Structures are given as structure tokens and as C-alpha cells.
Amino acid sequence: MEPPLTKKERCMLDGECGPGKQQAMEILVALAKIYGAKGMVPVTSAQISGVSYKTIGDAGLEYLEDLAAKGTNIEIPAYLNPIGMDAQGWEEMKVPKDFAEKQLKILNAYTSMGIKPTCTCTPYLIGVRPKVGEHIAWAESSAVVFANSVLGARTNREGGPSALCAAICGVTPKYGMHLEKNRIADLVVDVEVALPDRSDFGVLGAIAGGVARGRVVAFKGIKKADEDKLKYLGAAMAAFGSNSLFFIKGITPEWKVRDGAENITADESEMARMRKTLDECPEEDIITTGCPHASLAEIKEIAGMVRGKKLKKPLWVCVSRAVKEIAAEQGLAEIIEKAGGKLVADTCMVVSPMEEMGYKNTGVNSAKAVKYLPTMCQQRVHFAKLEDLLGFRGGKGAKK
Ligand code: F3S
């Protein structure tokens, strides 16, 4: 059944607001019918995935160029997920020319509709921070779980096209995470282990996500976690279990557990078992970090680790362009570059064509990257703490 629509929504659906808005509203109404939404909810921002040429290919490019050619414009601020290359440094990255040309066309189609080329999966690190209770339409799975859980915003895990439609119409179907009744945990995880490293949060996220399978998770026993650690936790939960929301007692803005929720424990042995499962190969050709995109705090830490040293293997630190520019101003990019590493902006190890650049084995500290690198980039993955990958605990990555 068609949901009730406001006058403006009806105008868009009937084509009175232009063919692009009509096309977008038709998709949103179809989704509302599928999910049984009782109407639309206005959203304050959209974050759009499906931006890399690698993931959307020629069909995606054609669709976007057609939409842009109809004179379509967005209604609300909208931001892009990473593309398949550093938009300004793709030649240096050795991205194939044909790929780069198509990628730039995709970027052009999005920006001509008014979408900001932020090219990051961490918009919340560059000032896009919706408030508690604010409805948004974000698509990148790690950003969705961060926005819902850490910021307390309301968003479903949109697909790239539905987030784009929300940007064009300013609304999204009201179901799922937009409804208070669904923001309740059905799985409680008792964490009986210390989590000193960011990668530990990824391991925990892989365990919890695998059991939860989309259900909301409530963690007990985590005493302290900064935003970077929560970013790694949520990214892994989304990758291993399609989660969109978690709670941590005393840390996240919400905490609600259903009576009779399932209970599991994450202890030392469970963590060790998962860490072993994630670590497929002992050696890498390249070390990559910044999945989700690195914060300035992470870059500072890396610069501190590699200052005055020479890395034996290439290092990519994946970041948004905005954060890269701040890191450059602060001299951090130069320190990392002198050691042989790179701040790679706009893209990441998963959505770039790594397999076409000659890499076969990648070292990562992100559980989410472990999940996707084998299938999306044909990589074997060495999963470890970053300092171990870089060679600061008896490893082989760096020398004085
Ligand atoms: Fe972001 Fe790429 Fe990881 S989009 S979350 S860095 S797979």
C-alpha cells in the first residue's frame, strides 16, 4: 500500500518537481511499500555509497549521468563515500588510466547534482555530526552504525541508490532504525577481556556481529573507548553481521535491552580464536590502515611510530582529503612520507583496484578490511596490531 505523502512529496511523485525528483520519489515510495513504512521522514543529511567505479561499473556511471542530465538537484546536504582512487594522486598510485577516467566521470555526475565530494566513510570526522534523535539517510555501513550508536542519530543502512534518492527528495521511508520501538537490544555481550588496541575492538565486533546477525547488541564490561575504537567496533559489526546499532553501558547515548535477550560472553579464548581466524597469511606486500578512514589522532600516532625510520614495505594510511590537508599542515604527512608511507586520500584499500596494482598480500589492523579484501581485491590478509605490522614489536616492517 502506498504510504501517506505530504503535498511536496506528492508533487515530486507526480513529476511536478522535475523528472529527477519523480524518479527518486518513485524509488522511495517503492521501498516504503516493501518495508511497510507508514510514511516518509524528513532527513537532514545523506551519505551516499556506490561511488567507486569498481563497485558500480559502467551501468552505475550511465545511471548517474542520466540523472544528472535531467537537471536533478539535491534538497539536503549530501556527502560521498570513498571513490576508487586518490582524485589528485591517482597516477602516482598507479591506478589504470581507463579506471581513473571513468571514476572522474562518476565524481562529476554526483557533484553536478550538488553532492559534496568528501569521498570519505567517516563524515563524522570532518564535521558532519548529526545530533541525538536526528533523522538522516546514510549508506556506508560503518558510518551508519557509528551515527546510530555513538552519535545517537537515526538511520537505516541505506543502499547507495536509496541514499541518493533521499538526498534528492529530502526524505526517506520511516521504518527500521527510524522507529524507537526497534532501537532495543536482543543480544547482550559480556566483555570479560581488556581491549587495549583498536584492532581488539575489530575482533570483538567480528564476534558480536557474527552472533547478532543484524540484531541490536548491548555490550557490558567495556569501561573506556574513544571514538576511534568505537569506529573499529562498529565497522566490524556491520561487516560481519549487518549491524546498524549497538549500545555500551555508560558510553553510548542509548541503552535499552529487551527482557529475555540472548546473552553471550567474549573472553580471552574467544578473542584469540577470532584473531587467529582473521589472520590468513603471515607476510604482506603492503601495509594499509585507515578502515574506516583514519582520524588525525591515528595519523599523529603513526607519525610518532615511524618518525626517523624507514619502512621496509609500502604503507597506505587511508584518509579523507580534509583530514589529509590538516595532517599536511601539521607536518605529519611529511614525517610519514619520509619513512616511505603515504596518506592516501579519497579512497581505501577495499574500493581501489589494488589487485590491478600488483599487490597480492595486504597487512591490515581492521577486521572490516579482512572481510572484504579477499573478495573485492583478491588479497590474502595479514591481520595484526598496527605496531606489529609496522615492525615495532620485533616485526620486520621498519628499520632505524
Ligand atoms: Fe571505509 Fe573503505 Fe573501510 S570505505 S570502512 S575504509 S572498506
PDB file of C-alpha atoms in Angstrom, residues 93-253:
ATOM      1  CA  MET A  93      49.063   5.437  -7.056  1.00  0.00           C
ATOM      2  CA  LYS A  94      49.429   3.624 -10.405  1.00  0.00           C
ATOM      3  CA  VAL A  95      45.682   3.399 -10.950  1.00  0.00           C
ATOM      4  CA  PRO A  96      44.955   2.310 -14.565  1.00  0.00           C
ATOM      5  CA  LYS A  97      44.065   5.295 -16.790  1.00  0.00           C
ATOM      6  CA  ASP A  98      40.804   3.820 -18.073  1.00  0.00           C
ATOM      7  CA  PHE A  99      39.614   3.248 -14.486  1.00  0.00           C
ATOM      8  CA  ALA A 100      40.621   6.797 -13.498  1.00  0.00           C
ATOM      9  CA  GLU A 101      38.742   8.413 -16.386  1.00  0.00           C
ATOM     10  CA  LYS A 102      35.519   6.565 -15.577  1.00  0.00           C
ATOM     11  CA  GLN A 103      35.957   7.348 -11.888  1.00  0.00           C
ATOM     12  CA  LEU A 104      36.293  11.069 -12.578  1.00  0.00           C
ATOM     13  CA  LYS A 105      33.088  10.971 -14.673  1.00  0.00           C
ATOM     14  CA  ILE A 106      31.221   9.382 -11.759  1.00  0.00           C
ATOM     15  CA  LEU A 107      32.520  12.072  -9.426  1.00  0.00           C
ATOM     16  CA  ASN A 108      31.473  14.741 -11.907  1.00  0.00           C
ATOM     17  CA  ALA A 109      27.927  13.340 -12.177  1.00  0.00           C
ATOM     18  CA  TYR A 110      27.499  13.392  -8.390  1.00  0.00           C
ATOM     19  CA  THR A 111      28.949  16.880  -7.900  1.00  0.00           C
ATOM     20  CA  SER A 112      26.843  18.318 -10.729  1.00  0.00           C
ATOM     21  CA  MET A 113      23.775  17.376  -8.637  1.00  0.00           C
ATOM     22  CA  GLY A 114      25.220  19.352  -5.700  1.00  0.00           C
ATOM     23  CA  ILE A 115      26.689  16.455  -3.718  1.00  0.00           C
ATOM     24  CA  LYS A 116      29.882  17.272  -1.848  1.00  0.00           C
ATOM     25  CA  PRO A 117      32.934  15.252  -2.982  1.00  0.00           C
ATOM     26  CA  THR A 118      34.016  14.481   0.579  1.00  0.00           C
ATOM     27  CA  CYS A 119      34.894  10.932  -0.513  1.00  0.00           C
ATOM     28  CA  THR A 120      35.039   9.528   2.969  1.00  0.00           C
ATOM     29  CA  CYS A 121      33.393   6.818   5.044  1.00  0.00           C
ATOM     30  CA  THR A 122      33.913   8.945   8.180  1.00  0.00           C
ATOM     31  CA  PRO A 123      31.924  12.136   7.579  1.00  0.00           C
ATOM     32  CA  TYR A 124      31.675  12.462  11.371  1.00  0.00           C
ATOM     33  CA  LEU A 125      35.450  13.170  11.428  1.00  0.00           C
ATOM     34  CA  ILE A 126      35.056  16.189   9.155  1.00  0.00           C
ATOM     35  CA  GLY A 127      32.277  17.963  10.987  1.00  0.00           C
ATOM     36  CA  VAL A 128      29.168  16.097   9.787  1.00  0.00           C
ATOM     37  CA  ARG A 129      27.860  15.080  13.192  1.00  0.00           C
ATOM     38  CA  PRO A 130      24.073  14.725  13.454  1.00  0.00           C
ATOM     39  CA  LYS A 131      22.674  15.146  16.941  1.00  0.00           C
ATOM     40  CA  VAL A 132      20.894  12.612  19.157  1.00  0.00           C
ATOM     41  CA  GLY A 133      17.488  11.861  17.649  1.00  0.00           C
ATOM     42  CA  GLU A 134      18.229  13.491  14.272  1.00  0.00           C
ATOM     43  CA  HIS A 135      16.973  11.531  11.245  1.00  0.00           C
ATOM     44  CA  ILE A 136      19.483  11.040   8.433  1.00  0.00           C
ATOM     45  CA  ALA A 137      19.914   8.723   5.421  1.00  0.00           C
ATOM     46  CA  TRP A 138      23.428   7.303   5.362  1.00  0.00           C
ATOM     47  CA  ALA A 139      24.624   4.377   3.320  1.00  0.00           C
ATOM     48  CA  GLU A 140      28.182   3.439   4.295  1.00  0.00           C
ATOM     49  CA  SER A 141      27.683   0.601   6.770  1.00  0.00           C
ATOM     50  CA  SER A 142      30.425   1.643   9.201  1.00  0.00           C
ATOM     51  CA  ALA A 143      29.180   5.240   9.208  1.00  0.00           C
ATOM     52  CA  VAL A 144      25.590   4.062   9.748  1.00  0.00           C
ATOM     53  CA  VAL A 145      26.477   2.080  12.850  1.00  0.00           C
ATOM     54  CA  PHE A 146      28.628   4.955  14.165  1.00  0.00           C
ATOM     55  CA  ALA A 147      25.881   7.528  13.570  1.00  0.00           C
ATOM     56  CA  ASN A 148      23.207   5.387  15.236  1.00  0.00           C
ATOM     57  CA  SER A 149      25.289   4.096  18.133  1.00  0.00           C
ATOM     58  CA  VAL A 150      27.857   6.762  19.021  1.00  0.00           C
ATOM     59  CA  LEU A 151      26.044   9.914  17.889  1.00  0.00           C
ATOM     60  CA  GLY A 152      22.502   8.700  18.631  1.00  0.00           C
ATOM     61  CA  ALA A 153      21.197   9.711  15.191  1.00  0.00           C
ATOM     62  CA  ARG A 154      18.540   7.648  13.359  1.00  0.00           C
ATOM     63  CA  THR A 155      19.390   6.000  10.067  1.00  0.00           C
ATOM     64  CA  ASN A 156      18.773   2.746   8.300  1.00  0.00           C
ATOM     65  CA  ARG A 157      21.585   1.148   6.367  1.00  0.00           C
ATOM     66  CA  GLU A 158      20.632   2.740   3.083  1.00  0.00           C
ATOM     67  CA  GLY A 159      21.776   1.375  -0.249  1.00  0.00           C
ATOM     68  CA  GLY A 160      23.704   3.775  -2.470  1.00  0.00           C
ATOM     69  CA  PRO A 161      20.659   4.476  -4.708  1.00  0.00           C
ATOM     70  CA  SER A 162      18.229   4.950  -1.806  1.00  0.00           C
ATOM     71  CA  ALA A 163      20.614   7.380  -0.059  1.00  0.00           C
ATOM     72  CA  LEU A 164      20.888   9.280  -3.347  1.00  0.00           C
ATOM     73  CA  CYS A 165      17.088   9.378  -3.652  1.00  0.00           C
ATOM     74  CA  ALA A 166      16.866  10.661  -0.065  1.00  0.00           C
ATOM     75  CA  ALA A 167      19.364  13.405  -0.951  1.00  0.00           C
ATOM     76  CA  ILE A 168      17.274  14.355  -3.992  1.00  0.00           C
ATOM     77  CA  CYS A 169      13.926  14.357  -2.138  1.00  0.00           C
ATOM     78  CA  GLY A 170      14.976  15.268   1.432  1.00  0.00           C
ATOM     79  CA  VAL A 171      13.013  12.349   2.936  1.00  0.00           C
ATOM     80  CA  THR A 172      13.334   8.621   3.464  1.00  0.00           C
ATOM     81  CA  PRO A 173      10.797   5.884   4.307  1.00  0.00           C
ATOM     82  CA  LYS A 174      10.128   5.770   8.045  1.00  0.00           C
ATOM     83  CA  TYR A 175      10.835   2.233   9.229  1.00  0.00           C
ATOM     84  CA  GLY A 176      13.593   0.258  10.975  1.00  0.00           C
ATOM     85  CA  MET A 177      16.052   2.400  12.903  1.00  0.00           C
ATOM     86  CA  HIS A 178      13.855   5.497  12.495  1.00  0.00           C
ATOM     87  CA  LEU A 179      11.319   3.943  14.901  1.00  0.00           C
ATOM     88  CA  GLU A 180      12.031   3.993  18.646  1.00  0.00           C
ATOM     89  CA  LYS A 181      10.472   0.563  19.118  1.00  0.00           C
ATOM     90  CA  ASN A 182      13.235  -1.036  17.043  1.00  0.00           C
ATOM     91  CA  ARG A 183      16.101   0.576  18.963  1.00  0.00           C
ATOM     92  CA  ILE A 184      16.324  -2.164  21.552  1.00  0.00           C
ATOM     93  CA  ALA A 185      18.993  -4.834  22.064  1.00  0.00           C
ATOM     94  CA  ASP A 186      18.223  -8.520  21.597  1.00  0.00           C
ATOM     95  CA  LEU A 187      21.767  -9.665  22.298  1.00  0.00           C
ATOM     96  CA  VAL A 188      23.880  -8.802  25.353  1.00  0.00           C
ATOM     97  CA  VAL A 189      27.630  -9.363  25.140  1.00  0.00           C
ATOM     98  CA  ASP A 190      29.526  -9.564  28.430  1.00  0.00           C
ATOM     99  CA  VAL A 191      33.051  -8.448  27.628  1.00  0.00           C
ATOM    100  CA  GLU A 192      35.425 -10.178  30.036  1.00  0.00           C
ATOM    101  CA  VAL A 193      38.665  -9.105  28.438  1.00  0.00           C
ATOM    102  CA  ALA A 194      40.693  -5.903  28.201  1.00  0.00           C
ATOM    103  CA  LEU A 195      40.691  -4.212  24.786  1.00  0.00           C
ATOM    104  CA  PRO A 196      43.849  -2.106  24.708  1.00  0.00           C
ATOM    105  CA  ASP A 197      44.234  -1.862  20.938  1.00  0.00           C
ATOM    106  CA  ARG A 198      41.912  -0.628  18.170  1.00  0.00           C
ATOM    107  CA  SER A 199      42.217  -3.957  16.418  1.00  0.00           C
ATOM    108  CA  ASP A 200      40.838  -5.627  19.580  1.00  0.00           C
ATOM    109  CA  PHE A 201      37.616  -3.692  19.035  1.00  0.00           C
ATOM    110  CA  GLY A 202      37.501  -5.043  15.479  1.00  0.00           C
ATOM    111  CA  VAL A 203      37.921  -8.576  16.785  1.00  0.00           C
ATOM    112  CA  LEU A 204      35.119  -8.035  19.305  1.00  0.00           C
ATOM    113  CA  GLY A 205      32.942  -6.559  16.543  1.00  0.00           C
ATOM    114  CA  ALA A 206      33.509  -9.632  14.367  1.00  0.00           C
ATOM    115  CA  ILE A 207      32.470 -11.914  17.238  1.00  0.00           C
ATOM    116  CA  ALA A 208      29.393  -9.897  18.202  1.00  0.00           C
ATOM    117  CA  GLY A 209      28.328  -9.236  14.614  1.00  0.00           C
ATOM    118  CA  GLY A 210      28.600 -12.904  13.703  1.00  0.00           C
ATOM    119  CA  VAL A 211      26.265 -13.886  16.540  1.00  0.00           C
ATOM    120  CA  ALA A 212      23.880 -10.931  16.320  1.00  0.00           C
ATOM    121  CA  ARG A 213      23.215 -11.123  12.564  1.00  0.00           C
ATOM    122  CA  GLY A 214      21.523  -7.740  12.379  1.00  0.00           C
ATOM    123  CA  ARG A 215      20.076  -7.681  15.881  1.00  0.00           C
ATOM    124  CA  VAL A 216      20.893  -4.697  18.105  1.00  0.00           C
ATOM    125  CA  VAL A 217      23.733  -5.514  20.531  1.00  0.00           C
ATOM    126  CA  ALA A 218      24.322  -4.234  24.087  1.00  0.00           C
ATOM    127  CA  PHE A 219      27.862  -4.536  25.455  1.00  0.00           C
ATOM    128  CA  LYS A 220      28.585  -4.795  29.155  1.00  0.00           C
ATOM    129  CA  GLY A 221      32.053  -4.595  30.697  1.00  0.00           C
ATOM    130  CA  ILE A 222      33.694  -2.062  28.362  1.00  0.00           C
ATOM    131  CA  LYS A 223      34.961   0.644  30.703  1.00  0.00           C
ATOM    132  CA  LYS A 224      36.537   3.047  28.238  1.00  0.00           C
ATOM    133  CA  ALA A 225      36.585   3.515  24.464  1.00  0.00           C
ATOM    134  CA  ASP A 226      37.452   6.550  22.367  1.00  0.00           C
ATOM    135  CA  GLU A 227      35.713   7.291  19.066  1.00  0.00           C
ATOM    136  CA  ASP A 228      38.417   5.580  17.005  1.00  0.00           C
ATOM    137  CA  LYS A 229      37.935   2.344  18.906  1.00  0.00           C
ATOM    138  CA  LEU A 230      34.154   2.600  18.548  1.00  0.00           C
ATOM    139  CA  LYS A 231      34.665   3.187  14.826  1.00  0.00           C
ATOM    140  CA  TYR A 232      36.582  -0.117  14.523  1.00  0.00           C
ATOM    141  CA  LEU A 233      33.984  -1.951  16.604  1.00  0.00           C
ATOM    142  CA  GLY A 234      31.018  -0.741  14.559  1.00  0.00           C
ATOM    143  CA  ALA A 235      32.734  -1.295  11.204  1.00  0.00           C
ATOM    144  CA  ALA A 236      33.421  -4.930  12.100  1.00  0.00           C
ATOM    145  CA  MET A 237      29.898  -5.487  13.432  1.00  0.00           C
ATOM    146  CA  ALA A 238      28.421  -4.107  10.223  1.00  0.00           C
ATOM    147  CA  ALA A 239      30.756  -6.220   8.075  1.00  0.00           C
ATOM    148  CA  PHE A 240      30.318  -9.493   9.960  1.00  0.00           C
ATOM    149  CA  GLY A 241      26.686  -9.180  10.975  1.00  0.00           C
ATOM    150  CA  SER A 242      24.970  -6.309   9.118  1.00  0.00           C
ATOM    151  CA  ASN A 243      24.510  -4.480  12.408  1.00  0.00           C
ATOM    152  CA  SER A 244      23.283  -0.906  12.476  1.00  0.00           C
ATOM    153  CA  LEU A 245      23.196  -0.189  16.200  1.00  0.00           C
ATOM    154  CA  PHE A 246      24.981  -1.108  19.411  1.00  0.00           C
ATOM    155  CA  PHE A 247      24.931   0.170  22.961  1.00  0.00           C
ATOM    156  CA  ILE A 248      27.724   0.299  25.534  1.00  0.00           C
ATOM    157  CA  LYS A 249      26.642   0.959  29.076  1.00  0.00           C
ATOM    158  CA  GLY A 250      27.903   4.356  30.223  1.00  0.00           C
ATOM    159  CA  ILE A 251      29.416   5.264  26.838  1.00  0.00           C
ATOM    160  CA  THR A 252      26.723   5.441  24.123  1.00  0.00           C
ATOM    161  CA  PRO A 253      23.760   7.832  24.417  1.00  0.00           C
TER     162      PRO A 253
END
